[in-house]
Amino acid sequence: MQLKNIQKLELPPTADMHVHLRQDGMMKLVTPTLSSGGVDTAFVMPNLVPPITTVERVVEYQSQLQALAPNVKFLMSLFLHPSVTPEVIAQAAAAGVAGVKMYPQGATTNSDNGVANLEAFYDTFAAMEKHNIVLNLHGEVLEALAPPGVTLEEAFLPTLKQLHERFPKLRIVLEHCTTAAAVEAVRACGPTVGATITAHHLYLTSHDACCNPFAFCKPIPKNPTDRDALIKAVVSGESKFFFGSDSAPHPLQSKTSAEQGKAPAGVFTQPYVTQLVLLALEEGIERGVIAETDVTQEKLEGFLSKFGRRFYGLPETSESKIVLERKGEKVSASVKTEDGSIEVGNSRADDVVFSLRWEAV
Ligand code: DOR
Ligand code: ZN
């Protein structure tokens, strides 16, 4: 496939295995944008205010999302917290909850109630292993705990290995991996361990994240070599690596009014997620990181759609498809509510992307 010269692509709907859809007005604004980005299956993060720690609340949240996007399959998660006991895990499994997300305390948006000591949760992990609930890791250590010169993600990787060794049947996802070292660490684990890769970490580096609030997120994008290792993992055809956008909307105001380096962490990609992955791959080809021949129909389908579904035990076929065509469409500046009270800036505003539409198979 010569991506650059391809005018029209047909793909199965994208499975986005890491999304932030928020609550209230923001939820109403961003949830419908899943379909413009080609997504029919979404794994939803629980870092709301307050975080989602009960089965009752997660079920309620799921029905709110379902009402806003009836054609999307929502995979739900709980926020790892002392109140998420082995009994709660059993209830969660019965309610069809797919995962439990671990946030290190204070590492990112709405994570003040996160985890300080993972060992305190070993009974919960054992229950998750038994009930086949996935452990989703925000794989970073706190700044104070990383040795000088070692990224927060790299400093976390030994913990990933230990958890996998202790709970070999527990399915674990290293979320939004950002370093070449993380890709290797995930490869070195058995088949129960996978990783999501975002769209934005395929095109941002620390250089962008330092100074542009719309490129600032956690984990911080790393250096060009890391970005390129992620691009290579995307086209490796290895089913351990699948798409999870970590699209994280914040009010435009909070991004533009923040002092340098103080903007809330999160890059909003949802309305164009599939298109942005394709754009990043094209740029990877242009830079010579990957070859034209590395991007095949099969690899795109695997990374964007099939591998994530496979990891979560979902069917890999669908009744609809997405059709992507080059029509000169540009990423819009933002999405906003009709009354303009909530507005979120899009990543890569003004860049030319494929136009996307849905068709029945
Ligand atoms: O950049 C990020 N934003 N990283 C996260 O881990 C959380 C997310 C958010 O919720 O805003
Ligand atoms: Zn996230």
XYZ file of C-alpha atoms and ligand atoms in Angstrom:
373
model
C 0.000 0.000 0.000
C 1.333 3.442 -0.906
C -0.444 5.399 1.790
C 0.583 8.734 0.352
C -1.019 8.020 -3.002
C -4.073 6.265 -1.699
C -7.226 8.284 -2.281
C -9.666 5.914 -0.644
C -9.336 3.426 2.187
C -11.919 1.141 3.730
C -11.398 -0.118 7.241
C -13.389 -1.870 9.944
C -14.574 0.584 12.612
C -11.829 1.614 14.988
C -11.715 0.242 18.523
C -10.398 3.014 20.760
C -9.311 1.248 23.918
C -8.564 4.345 26.008
C -10.878 7.351 26.016
C -11.821 10.103 28.442
C -15.445 11.103 27.964
C -15.846 13.049 31.254
C -19.259 13.901 32.710
C -22.096 16.441 32.487
C -21.815 19.034 29.688
C -18.360 17.939 28.557
C -19.561 14.336 28.264
C -22.501 15.460 26.140
C -20.195 17.406 23.873
C -17.420 14.856 23.318
C -19.208 11.474 23.354
C -20.857 12.000 19.934
C -17.435 12.787 18.422
C -16.466 9.108 18.743
C -18.219 8.356 15.467
C -16.584 11.197 13.504
C -13.240 9.618 14.397
C -14.454 6.245 13.120
C -14.849 4.594 16.532
C -17.540 2.027 17.356
C -15.931 0.523 20.481
C -14.465 2.544 23.348
C -12.817 1.639 26.642
C -13.810 4.450 29.001
C -11.584 5.799 31.764
C -12.973 6.332 35.264
C -11.099 9.466 36.406
C -14.224 11.550 36.894
C -14.943 13.821 39.843
C -15.404 11.903 42.098
C -13.658 8.886 40.539
C -15.805 5.883 39.634
C -15.271 3.362 42.394
C -18.635 1.585 42.650
C -20.414 -0.829 40.364
C -23.630 1.139 40.724
C -21.986 4.318 39.441
C -20.166 2.632 36.575
C -23.396 1.066 35.361
C -25.128 4.455 35.558
C -22.248 6.110 33.664
C -22.421 3.455 30.963
C -26.113 4.087 30.386
C -25.521 7.842 30.167
C -22.876 7.273 27.494
C -25.006 4.731 25.681
C -27.841 7.248 25.400
C -25.441 9.763 23.828
C -23.907 7.286 21.373
C -26.301 4.368 20.850
C -24.121 2.695 18.201
C -20.972 2.548 20.294
C -19.993 -0.411 22.442
C -18.686 0.977 25.745
C -16.236 -1.013 27.809
C -16.280 0.333 31.340
C -13.704 0.568 34.104
C -13.419 1.242 37.822
C -10.814 3.489 39.446
C -8.407 1.469 41.618
C -9.058 2.580 45.182
C -9.138 0.863 48.612
C -12.911 0.600 48.301
C -12.501 -1.615 45.217
C -12.243 -4.830 47.242
C -12.266 -8.428 45.974
C -16.033 -8.456 46.679
C -16.509 -5.384 44.484
C -14.468 -7.102 41.769
C -16.838 -10.080 41.839
C -19.817 -7.709 41.507
C -18.039 -5.793 38.733
C -17.420 -8.983 36.790
C -21.097 -9.889 37.075
C -22.009 -6.418 35.760
C -19.694 -6.816 32.753
C -17.075 -4.254 33.834
C -14.009 -4.724 31.631
C -11.155 -3.202 33.620
C -9.762 -1.435 36.671
C -7.509 1.555 36.085
C -4.528 2.224 38.289
C -3.446 5.855 38.582
C -0.402 6.649 40.689
C -1.525 9.228 43.217
C -1.253 12.722 41.761
C 0.310 11.593 38.466
C -2.289 13.207 36.216
C -5.789 14.713 35.874
C -8.157 13.739 38.725
C -5.772 11.227 40.251
C -5.556 12.583 43.813
C -7.352 9.460 45.013
C -4.883 7.241 43.162
C -2.502 4.594 44.414
C 0.483 5.164 46.675
C 1.377 1.515 47.324
C 0.519 -1.168 44.768
C 1.186 -4.056 47.149
C -1.846 -3.012 49.172
C -3.967 -4.104 46.185
C -2.625 -7.618 45.676
C -5.853 -9.230 46.919
C -7.814 -7.105 44.485
C -5.454 -8.097 41.662
C -5.875 -11.770 42.584
C -9.655 -11.330 42.368
C -9.287 -9.589 38.996
C -7.126 -12.441 37.728
C -9.793 -14.906 38.861
C -12.694 -12.948 37.334
C -10.834 -12.045 34.137
C -10.958 -8.274 34.666
C -8.147 -6.307 33.037
C -5.689 -4.176 35.020
C -5.102 -0.924 33.126
C -1.930 0.786 34.210
C -1.011 4.417 34.055
C 2.597 3.283 33.996
C 4.516 6.132 35.543
C 6.201 6.631 38.906
C 5.876 9.899 40.767
C 8.505 12.460 39.928
C 10.174 12.141 43.326
C 10.713 8.410 42.752
C 12.439 8.477 39.349
C 16.241 8.376 39.341
C 17.803 11.398 37.609
C 17.753 11.111 33.818
C 15.236 8.252 33.814
C 11.730 8.967 32.513
C 8.759 8.349 34.813
C 7.593 5.600 32.475
C 10.938 3.811 32.280
C 11.193 3.904 36.071
C 7.819 2.123 36.207
C 8.758 -0.765 33.893
C 10.262 -3.017 36.608
C 6.896 -2.782 38.404
C 5.118 -3.985 35.258
C 7.447 -6.974 35.134
C 6.927 -7.776 38.821
C 3.154 -7.578 38.554
C 3.168 -9.844 35.508
C 5.410 -12.355 37.268
C 3.262 -12.372 40.373
C -0.062 -12.508 38.487
C 0.774 -14.252 35.199
C -2.845 -14.792 34.199
C -3.936 -11.261 35.062
C -4.444 -9.393 31.813
C -2.576 -6.119 32.017
C -2.516 -3.145 29.644
C 0.332 -0.686 29.863
C -1.676 2.331 28.804
C -0.405 5.017 26.438
C 3.154 3.754 26.248
C 5.580 6.427 25.122
C 9.095 5.016 25.116
C 11.143 2.526 23.115
C 11.940 0.873 26.471
C 8.233 0.380 27.233
C 7.666 -1.263 23.842
C 10.492 -3.690 24.616
C 9.250 -4.341 28.165
C 5.773 -5.210 26.868
C 7.282 -7.484 24.211
C 9.274 -9.269 26.909
C 6.103 -10.144 28.860
C 3.783 -13.042 28.048
C 0.570 -12.820 26.005
C -1.504 -11.558 28.942
C 0.299 -8.198 28.737
C -0.520 -5.655 26.026
C -0.162 -1.927 25.510
C -2.151 0.896 24.031
C -0.542 3.464 21.778
C -2.179 6.855 21.256
C -2.388 8.894 18.072
C -0.669 11.932 19.553
C 2.410 10.106 20.818
C 3.018 9.143 17.176
C 3.513 12.789 16.228
C 4.435 14.788 19.351
C 7.783 15.014 21.111
C 8.894 16.719 24.330
C 9.803 19.695 22.194
C 6.112 20.251 21.343
C 4.795 19.372 24.789
C 6.997 21.825 26.632
C 5.599 24.929 25.031
C 2.240 24.213 23.443
C -0.555 23.656 26.000
C -2.514 21.661 23.387
C 0.394 19.221 23.126
C 0.847 18.872 26.874
C -0.241 15.514 28.268
C 0.769 12.680 30.541
C 2.865 10.755 29.899
C 4.852 13.588 28.391
C 5.783 12.858 24.783
C 9.429 11.827 24.639
C 12.216 12.189 22.086
C 12.021 11.488 18.344
C 13.557 8.027 18.782
C 10.805 7.058 21.195
C 8.093 8.452 18.921
C 9.568 6.467 16.038
C 9.714 3.261 18.121
C 5.967 3.662 18.691
C 5.346 4.118 14.963
C 7.317 0.933 14.298
C 5.304 -0.930 16.939
C 2.068 0.192 15.241
C 3.105 -1.407 11.952
C 4.831 -4.393 13.549
C 1.688 -6.495 13.233
C 2.156 -7.654 16.856
C -1.246 -8.052 18.459
C 0.080 -6.854 21.840
C 0.018 -3.297 20.548
C -3.365 -1.781 19.904
C -4.957 1.608 19.610
C -6.077 3.653 22.615
C -6.233 7.371 21.872
C -6.155 8.714 25.439
C -8.119 11.576 23.946
C -8.513 13.852 26.962
C -10.697 16.935 26.560
C -10.157 20.017 28.712
C -11.991 23.312 28.338
C -10.199 25.498 25.809
C -10.098 28.267 28.386
C -8.155 26.118 30.864
C -5.532 25.458 28.204
C -5.163 28.998 26.896
C -5.294 30.823 30.211
C -2.761 28.608 31.999
C 0.724 29.836 32.750
C 3.505 28.202 30.709
C 3.809 24.575 31.809
C 0.698 24.680 34.027
C -2.024 23.709 31.537
C -4.112 20.640 32.429
C -2.653 17.483 30.861
C -4.501 16.060 27.895
C -4.561 16.118 24.098
C -7.973 16.063 22.438
C -8.004 13.900 19.314
C -11.394 12.154 19.464
C -13.146 13.710 16.413
C -10.281 12.645 14.110
C -8.583 9.735 15.887
C -8.381 7.324 12.971
C -7.388 10.077 10.574
C -4.604 11.267 12.895
C -3.075 7.794 13.171
C -2.985 7.600 9.364
C -1.414 11.059 9.179
C 1.280 10.103 11.693
C 2.085 6.954 9.715
C 2.391 8.993 6.540
C 4.814 11.301 8.309
C 6.725 8.278 9.584
C 7.119 7.106 5.992
C 8.242 10.563 4.896
C 10.922 10.645 7.579
C 12.111 7.177 6.542
C 11.232 5.641 9.918
C 9.104 2.997 8.251
C 8.800 1.935 4.610
C 5.749 2.324 2.371
C 5.469 -1.461 2.407
C 5.258 -1.560 6.220
C 1.768 -0.078 6.104
C -0.593 -2.773 4.879
C -4.348 -3.143 5.016
C -3.919 -6.041 7.410
C -1.663 -4.127 9.800
C -3.954 -1.110 9.863
C -6.922 -3.345 10.603
C -4.970 -5.145 13.300
C -3.723 -2.102 15.168
C -6.789 0.110 14.804
C -9.529 -2.439 15.201
C -8.863 -6.138 15.653
C -6.102 -6.451 18.254
C -7.880 -4.352 20.868
C -11.097 -6.308 20.386
C -9.156 -9.547 20.621
C -7.493 -8.515 23.881
C -10.878 -7.716 25.420
C -12.539 -10.834 24.041
C -14.903 -9.025 21.652
C -15.940 -10.194 18.179
C -13.534 -8.944 15.495
C -16.138 -8.434 12.795
C -18.613 -5.613 12.403
C -21.747 -4.773 10.459
C -20.394 -1.452 9.304
C -17.162 -0.062 7.938
C -15.496 3.315 7.708
C -14.563 4.830 4.378
C -11.700 7.310 4.321
C -11.180 9.568 1.333
C -8.844 12.430 0.556
C -10.952 15.498 -0.056
C -8.691 18.183 1.352
C -10.572 18.303 4.659
C -8.806 20.136 7.465
C -9.006 19.431 11.191
C -11.348 22.032 12.660
C -10.106 24.348 15.377
C -12.394 23.067 18.095
C -15.650 21.427 19.036
C -18.117 23.446 21.077
C -21.612 23.376 22.465
C -24.312 25.303 20.640
C -24.305 28.067 23.232
C -20.508 28.174 23.141
C -20.226 27.574 26.886
C -17.918 24.568 26.483
C -15.247 24.478 23.828
C -12.346 22.039 23.349
C -9.414 22.644 21.027
C -8.569 19.905 18.548
C -5.055 18.583 18.228
C -3.524 19.414 14.817
C -6.147 22.014 13.926
C -5.857 23.014 10.255
C -3.879 19.965 9.156
C -5.275 18.091 6.165
C -6.719 14.669 6.926
C -8.823 11.987 5.278
C -12.578 12.602 5.297
C -14.416 9.800 7.064
C -17.861 8.334 6.565
C -19.692 5.224 7.700
C -21.155 2.558 5.451
C -22.951 -0.718 6.000
C -20.871 -3.766 5.095
O -2.777 13.693 29.471
C -3.525 13.021 30.151
N -4.796 13.411 30.387
N -3.081 11.888 30.692
C -3.812 11.188 31.560
O -3.334 10.210 32.049
C -5.153 11.659 31.981
C -5.723 12.532 30.987
C -6.925 13.303 31.497
O -7.792 12.691 32.129
O -7.012 14.496 31.250
Zn -5.928 8.487 29.896
